[in-house]
Short mmCIF file of N, CA and C and ligand atoms in Angstrom, two decimals:
data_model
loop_
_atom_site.label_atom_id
_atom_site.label_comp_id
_atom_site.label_asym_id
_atom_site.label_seq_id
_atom_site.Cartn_x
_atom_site.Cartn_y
_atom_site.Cartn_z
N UNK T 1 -2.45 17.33 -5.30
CA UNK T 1 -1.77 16.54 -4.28
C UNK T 1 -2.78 15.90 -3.36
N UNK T 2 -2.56 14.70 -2.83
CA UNK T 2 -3.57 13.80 -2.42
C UNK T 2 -2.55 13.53 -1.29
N UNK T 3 -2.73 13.20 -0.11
CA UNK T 3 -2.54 12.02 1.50
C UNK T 3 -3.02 10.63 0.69
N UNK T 4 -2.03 9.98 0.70
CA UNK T 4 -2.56 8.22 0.70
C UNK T 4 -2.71 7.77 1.61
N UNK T 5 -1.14 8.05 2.39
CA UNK T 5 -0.92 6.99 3.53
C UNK T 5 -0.08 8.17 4.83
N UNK T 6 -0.15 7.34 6.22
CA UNK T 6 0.49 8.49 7.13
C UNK T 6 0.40 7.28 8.32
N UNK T 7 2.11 7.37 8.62
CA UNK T 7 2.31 6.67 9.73
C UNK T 7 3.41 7.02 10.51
N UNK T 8 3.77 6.86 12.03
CA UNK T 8 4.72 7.15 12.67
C UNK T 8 5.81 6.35 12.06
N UNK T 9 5.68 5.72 11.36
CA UNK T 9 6.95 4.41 10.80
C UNK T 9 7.57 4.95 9.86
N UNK T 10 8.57 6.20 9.98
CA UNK T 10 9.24 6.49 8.93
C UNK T 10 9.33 5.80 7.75
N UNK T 11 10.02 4.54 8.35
CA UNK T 11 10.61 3.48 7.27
C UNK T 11 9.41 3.13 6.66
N UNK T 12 8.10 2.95 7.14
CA UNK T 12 7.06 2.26 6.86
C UNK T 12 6.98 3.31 5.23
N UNK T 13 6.99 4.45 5.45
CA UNK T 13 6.06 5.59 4.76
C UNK T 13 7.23 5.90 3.61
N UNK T 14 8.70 5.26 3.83
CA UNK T 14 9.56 5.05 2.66
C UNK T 14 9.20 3.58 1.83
N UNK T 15 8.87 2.93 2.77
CA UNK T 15 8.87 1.97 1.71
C UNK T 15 7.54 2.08 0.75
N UNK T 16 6.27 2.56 1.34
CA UNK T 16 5.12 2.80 0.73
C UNK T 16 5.51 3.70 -0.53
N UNK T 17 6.29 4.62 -0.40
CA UNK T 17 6.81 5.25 -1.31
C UNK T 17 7.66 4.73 -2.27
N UNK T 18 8.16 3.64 -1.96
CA UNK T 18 8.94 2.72 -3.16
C UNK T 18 8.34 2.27 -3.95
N UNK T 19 6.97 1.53 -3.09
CA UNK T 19 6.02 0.93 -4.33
C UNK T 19 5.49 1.74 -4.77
N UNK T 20 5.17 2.83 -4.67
CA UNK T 20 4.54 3.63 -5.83
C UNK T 20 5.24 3.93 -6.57
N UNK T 21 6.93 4.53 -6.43
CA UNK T 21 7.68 4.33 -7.54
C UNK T 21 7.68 3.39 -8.60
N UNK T 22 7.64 2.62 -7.89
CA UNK T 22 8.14 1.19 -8.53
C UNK T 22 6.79 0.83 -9.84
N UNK T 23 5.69 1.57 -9.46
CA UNK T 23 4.43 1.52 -10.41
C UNK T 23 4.36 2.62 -11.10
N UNK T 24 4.99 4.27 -10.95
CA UNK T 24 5.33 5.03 -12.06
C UNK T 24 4.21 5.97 -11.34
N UNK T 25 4.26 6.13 -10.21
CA UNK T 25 3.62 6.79 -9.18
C UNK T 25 4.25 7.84 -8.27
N UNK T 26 4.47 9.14 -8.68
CA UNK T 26 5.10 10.09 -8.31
C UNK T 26 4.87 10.58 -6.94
N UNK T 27 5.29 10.23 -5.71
CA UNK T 27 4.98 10.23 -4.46
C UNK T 27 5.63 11.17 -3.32
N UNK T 28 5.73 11.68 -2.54
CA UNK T 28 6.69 13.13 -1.61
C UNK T 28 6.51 12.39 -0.16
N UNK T 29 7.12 12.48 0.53
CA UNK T 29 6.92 12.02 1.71
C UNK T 29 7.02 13.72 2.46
N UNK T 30 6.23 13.24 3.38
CA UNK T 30 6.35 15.00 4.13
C UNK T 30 6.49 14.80 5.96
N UNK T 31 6.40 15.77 6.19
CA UNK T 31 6.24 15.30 7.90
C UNK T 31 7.55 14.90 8.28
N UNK T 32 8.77 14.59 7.49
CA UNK T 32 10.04 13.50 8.06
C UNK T 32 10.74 14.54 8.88
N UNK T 33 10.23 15.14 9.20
CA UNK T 33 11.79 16.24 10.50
C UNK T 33 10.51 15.99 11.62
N UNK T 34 9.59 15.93 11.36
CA UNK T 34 8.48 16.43 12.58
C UNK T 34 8.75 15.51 13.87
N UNK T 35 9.18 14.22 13.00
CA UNK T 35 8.94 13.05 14.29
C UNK T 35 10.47 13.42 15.28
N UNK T 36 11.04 14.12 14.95
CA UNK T 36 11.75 14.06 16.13
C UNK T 36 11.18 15.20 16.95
N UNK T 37 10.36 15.54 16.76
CA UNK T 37 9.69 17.04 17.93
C UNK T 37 8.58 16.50 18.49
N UNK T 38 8.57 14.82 18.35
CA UNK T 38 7.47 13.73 19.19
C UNK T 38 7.77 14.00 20.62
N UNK T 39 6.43 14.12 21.07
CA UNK T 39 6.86 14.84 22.08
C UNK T 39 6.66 16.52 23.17
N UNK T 40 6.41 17.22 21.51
CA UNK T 40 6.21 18.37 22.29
C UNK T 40 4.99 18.93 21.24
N UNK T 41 4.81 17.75 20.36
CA UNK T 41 3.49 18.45 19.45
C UNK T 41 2.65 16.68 19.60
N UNK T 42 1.13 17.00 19.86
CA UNK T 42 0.08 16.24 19.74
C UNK T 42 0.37 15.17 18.78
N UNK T 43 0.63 13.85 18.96
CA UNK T 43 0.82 12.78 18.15
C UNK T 43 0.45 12.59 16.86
N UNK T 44 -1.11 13.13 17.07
CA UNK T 44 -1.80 13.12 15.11
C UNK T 44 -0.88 14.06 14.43
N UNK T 45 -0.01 15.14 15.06
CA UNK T 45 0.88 15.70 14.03
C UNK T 45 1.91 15.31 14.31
N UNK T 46 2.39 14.43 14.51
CA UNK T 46 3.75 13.86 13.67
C UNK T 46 3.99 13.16 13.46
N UNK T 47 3.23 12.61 12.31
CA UNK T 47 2.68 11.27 11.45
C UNK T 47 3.52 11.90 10.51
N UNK T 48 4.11 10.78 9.76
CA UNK T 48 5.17 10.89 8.44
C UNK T 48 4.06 10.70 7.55
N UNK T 49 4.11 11.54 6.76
CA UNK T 49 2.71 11.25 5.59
C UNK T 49 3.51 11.09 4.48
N UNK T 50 2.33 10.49 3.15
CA UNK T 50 2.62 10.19 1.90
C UNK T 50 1.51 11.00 1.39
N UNK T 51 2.63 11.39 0.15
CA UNK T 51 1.43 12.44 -0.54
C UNK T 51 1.93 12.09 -2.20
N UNK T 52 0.85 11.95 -3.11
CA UNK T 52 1.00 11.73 -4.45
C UNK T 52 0.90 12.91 -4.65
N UNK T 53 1.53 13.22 -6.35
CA UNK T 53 1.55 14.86 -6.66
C UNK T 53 0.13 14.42 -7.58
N UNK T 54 -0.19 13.89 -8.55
CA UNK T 54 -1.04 13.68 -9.32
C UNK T 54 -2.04 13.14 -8.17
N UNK T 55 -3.57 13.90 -8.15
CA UNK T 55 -4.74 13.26 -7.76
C UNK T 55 -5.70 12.08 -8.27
N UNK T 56 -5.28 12.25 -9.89
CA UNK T 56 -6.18 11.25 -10.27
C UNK T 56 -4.89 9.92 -10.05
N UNK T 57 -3.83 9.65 -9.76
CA UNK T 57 -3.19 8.47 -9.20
C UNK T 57 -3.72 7.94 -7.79
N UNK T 58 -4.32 9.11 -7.02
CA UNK T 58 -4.31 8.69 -5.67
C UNK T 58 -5.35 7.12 -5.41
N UNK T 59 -6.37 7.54 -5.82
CA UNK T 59 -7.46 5.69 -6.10
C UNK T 59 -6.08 4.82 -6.27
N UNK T 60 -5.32 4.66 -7.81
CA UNK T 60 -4.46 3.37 -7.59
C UNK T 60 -3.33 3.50 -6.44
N UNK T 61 -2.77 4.33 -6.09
CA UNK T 61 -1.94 4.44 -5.09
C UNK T 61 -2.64 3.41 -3.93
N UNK T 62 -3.78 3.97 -3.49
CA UNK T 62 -4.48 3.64 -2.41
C UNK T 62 -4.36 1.85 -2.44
N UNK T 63 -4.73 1.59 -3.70
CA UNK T 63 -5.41 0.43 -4.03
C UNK T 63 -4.04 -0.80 -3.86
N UNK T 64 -2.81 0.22 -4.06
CA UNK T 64 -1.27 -0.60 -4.22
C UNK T 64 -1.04 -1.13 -2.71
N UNK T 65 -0.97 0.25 -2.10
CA UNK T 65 -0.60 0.13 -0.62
C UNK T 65 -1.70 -0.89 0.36
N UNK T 66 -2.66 -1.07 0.01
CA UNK T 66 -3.25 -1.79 1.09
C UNK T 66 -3.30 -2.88 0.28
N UNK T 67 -2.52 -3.22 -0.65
CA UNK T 67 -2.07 -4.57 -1.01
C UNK T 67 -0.90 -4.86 -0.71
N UNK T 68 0.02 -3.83 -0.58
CA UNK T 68 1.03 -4.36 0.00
C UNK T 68 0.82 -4.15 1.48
N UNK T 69 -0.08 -3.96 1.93
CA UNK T 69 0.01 -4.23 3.55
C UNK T 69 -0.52 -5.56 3.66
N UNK T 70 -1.39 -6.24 2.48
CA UNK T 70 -2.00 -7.40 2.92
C UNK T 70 -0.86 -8.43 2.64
N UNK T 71 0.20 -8.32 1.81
CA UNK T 71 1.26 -8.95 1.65
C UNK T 71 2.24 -8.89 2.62
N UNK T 72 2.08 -7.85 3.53
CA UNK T 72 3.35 -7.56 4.94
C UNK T 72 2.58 -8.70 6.00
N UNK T 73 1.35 -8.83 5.59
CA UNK T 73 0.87 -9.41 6.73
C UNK T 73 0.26 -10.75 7.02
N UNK T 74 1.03 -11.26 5.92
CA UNK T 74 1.51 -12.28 5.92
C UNK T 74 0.20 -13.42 4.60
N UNK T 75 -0.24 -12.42 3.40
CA UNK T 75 -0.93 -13.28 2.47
C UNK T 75 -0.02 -12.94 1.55
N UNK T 76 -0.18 -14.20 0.63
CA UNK T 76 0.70 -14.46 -0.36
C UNK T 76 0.05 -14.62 -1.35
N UNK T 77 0.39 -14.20 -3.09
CA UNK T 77 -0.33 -14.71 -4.66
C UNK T 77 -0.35 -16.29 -4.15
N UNK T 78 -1.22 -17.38 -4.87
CA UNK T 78 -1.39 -18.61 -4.84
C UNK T 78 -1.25 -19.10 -6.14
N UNK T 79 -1.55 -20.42 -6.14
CA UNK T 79 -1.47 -21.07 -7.66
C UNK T 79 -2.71 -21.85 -7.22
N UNK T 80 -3.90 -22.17 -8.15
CA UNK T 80 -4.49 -23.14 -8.07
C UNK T 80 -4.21 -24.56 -8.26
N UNK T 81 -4.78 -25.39 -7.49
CA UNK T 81 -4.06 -26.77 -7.22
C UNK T 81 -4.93 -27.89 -8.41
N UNK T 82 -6.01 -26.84 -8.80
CA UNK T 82 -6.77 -28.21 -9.95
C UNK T 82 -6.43 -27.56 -11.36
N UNK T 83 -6.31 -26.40 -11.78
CA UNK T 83 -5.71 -25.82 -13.05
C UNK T 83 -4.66 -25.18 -13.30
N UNK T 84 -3.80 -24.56 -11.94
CA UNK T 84 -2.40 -23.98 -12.21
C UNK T 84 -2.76 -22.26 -12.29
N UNK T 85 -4.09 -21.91 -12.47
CA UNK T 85 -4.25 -20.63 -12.28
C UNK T 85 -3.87 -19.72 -11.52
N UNK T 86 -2.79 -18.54 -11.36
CA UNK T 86 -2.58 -17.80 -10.27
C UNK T 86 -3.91 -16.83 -9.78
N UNK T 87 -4.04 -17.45 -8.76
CA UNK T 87 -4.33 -16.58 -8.00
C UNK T 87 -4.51 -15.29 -7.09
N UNK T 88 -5.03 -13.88 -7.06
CA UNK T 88 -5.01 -13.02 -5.91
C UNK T 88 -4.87 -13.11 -4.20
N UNK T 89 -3.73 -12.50 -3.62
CA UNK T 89 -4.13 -12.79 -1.79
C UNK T 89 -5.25 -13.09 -1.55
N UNK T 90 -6.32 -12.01 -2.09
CA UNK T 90 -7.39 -11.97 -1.80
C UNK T 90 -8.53 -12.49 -1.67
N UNK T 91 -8.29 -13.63 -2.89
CA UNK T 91 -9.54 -14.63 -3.47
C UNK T 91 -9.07 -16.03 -2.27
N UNK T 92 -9.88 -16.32 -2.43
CA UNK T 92 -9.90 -18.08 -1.72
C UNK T 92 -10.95 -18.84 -2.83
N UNK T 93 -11.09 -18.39 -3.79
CA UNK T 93 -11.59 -19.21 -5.03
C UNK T 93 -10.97 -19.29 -6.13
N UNK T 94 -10.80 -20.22 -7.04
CA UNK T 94 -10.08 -19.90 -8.45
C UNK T 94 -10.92 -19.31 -9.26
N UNK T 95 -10.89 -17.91 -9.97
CA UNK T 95 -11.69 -17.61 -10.68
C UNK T 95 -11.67 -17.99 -11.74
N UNK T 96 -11.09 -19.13 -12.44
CA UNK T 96 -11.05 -19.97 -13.43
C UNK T 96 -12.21 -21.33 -13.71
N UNK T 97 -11.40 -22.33 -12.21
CA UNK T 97 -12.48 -23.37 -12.57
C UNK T 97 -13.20 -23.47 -11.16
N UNK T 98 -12.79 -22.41 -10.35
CA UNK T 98 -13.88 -22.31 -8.87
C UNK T 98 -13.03 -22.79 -7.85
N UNK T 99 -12.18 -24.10 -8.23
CA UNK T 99 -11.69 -24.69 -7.14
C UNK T 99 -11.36 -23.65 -5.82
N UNK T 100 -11.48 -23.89 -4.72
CA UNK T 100 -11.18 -23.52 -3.15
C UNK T 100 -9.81 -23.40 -3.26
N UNK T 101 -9.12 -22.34 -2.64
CA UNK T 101 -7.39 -22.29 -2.77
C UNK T 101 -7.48 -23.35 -1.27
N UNK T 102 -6.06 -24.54 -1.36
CA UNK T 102 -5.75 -25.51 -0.89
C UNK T 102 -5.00 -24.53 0.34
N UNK T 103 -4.86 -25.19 1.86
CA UNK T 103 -4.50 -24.24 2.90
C UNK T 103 -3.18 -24.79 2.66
ZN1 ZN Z 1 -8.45 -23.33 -10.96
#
């Protein structure tokens, strides 16, 4: 069992848990009664955590979720504008024919 992810955002730490479903990523959420005892226990403990059961998943887990945070936050897949190549959030180059992704 591995910690991926851990946030006061209940909802946040369900939905993180969807996408790992959704990739065949067996995931537990823990911590979910704690946050209502916010308050009378030190904040770092009552973080809603995500926990994978398989360790060797935890690397892609990791690798899912802070892609979907870069997608919450407002980057999007692209298409290249000189060959049609899709693109990663991540790139601002086409790794095809180089072209610059168009703003
Ligand atoms: Zn291209």
């Amino acid at each position: 069992m591995k910690r991926v992810f851990s946030s006061f955002d209940l909802v946040a730490v369900h939905h993180a848990r969807n996408l790992l479903q959704v990739e065949g990523i067996a995931a537990e959420v823990r911590n979910e009664l704690l946050g209502s005892a916010m308050g009378q226990l030190p904040p770092s403990e009552c973080q809603v955590e995500l926990w994978v059961l398989d360790d060797g998943e935890a690397e892609r887990a990791e690798r899912l979720l802070r892609h979907g945070a870069q997608r919450a936050a407002g980057a999007s897949p692209w298409r290249c504008s000189a060959c049609g190549e899709p693109g990663e959030p991540q790139f601002t180059q086409c790794w095809r024919c180089g072209a610059y992704r168009s703003a």
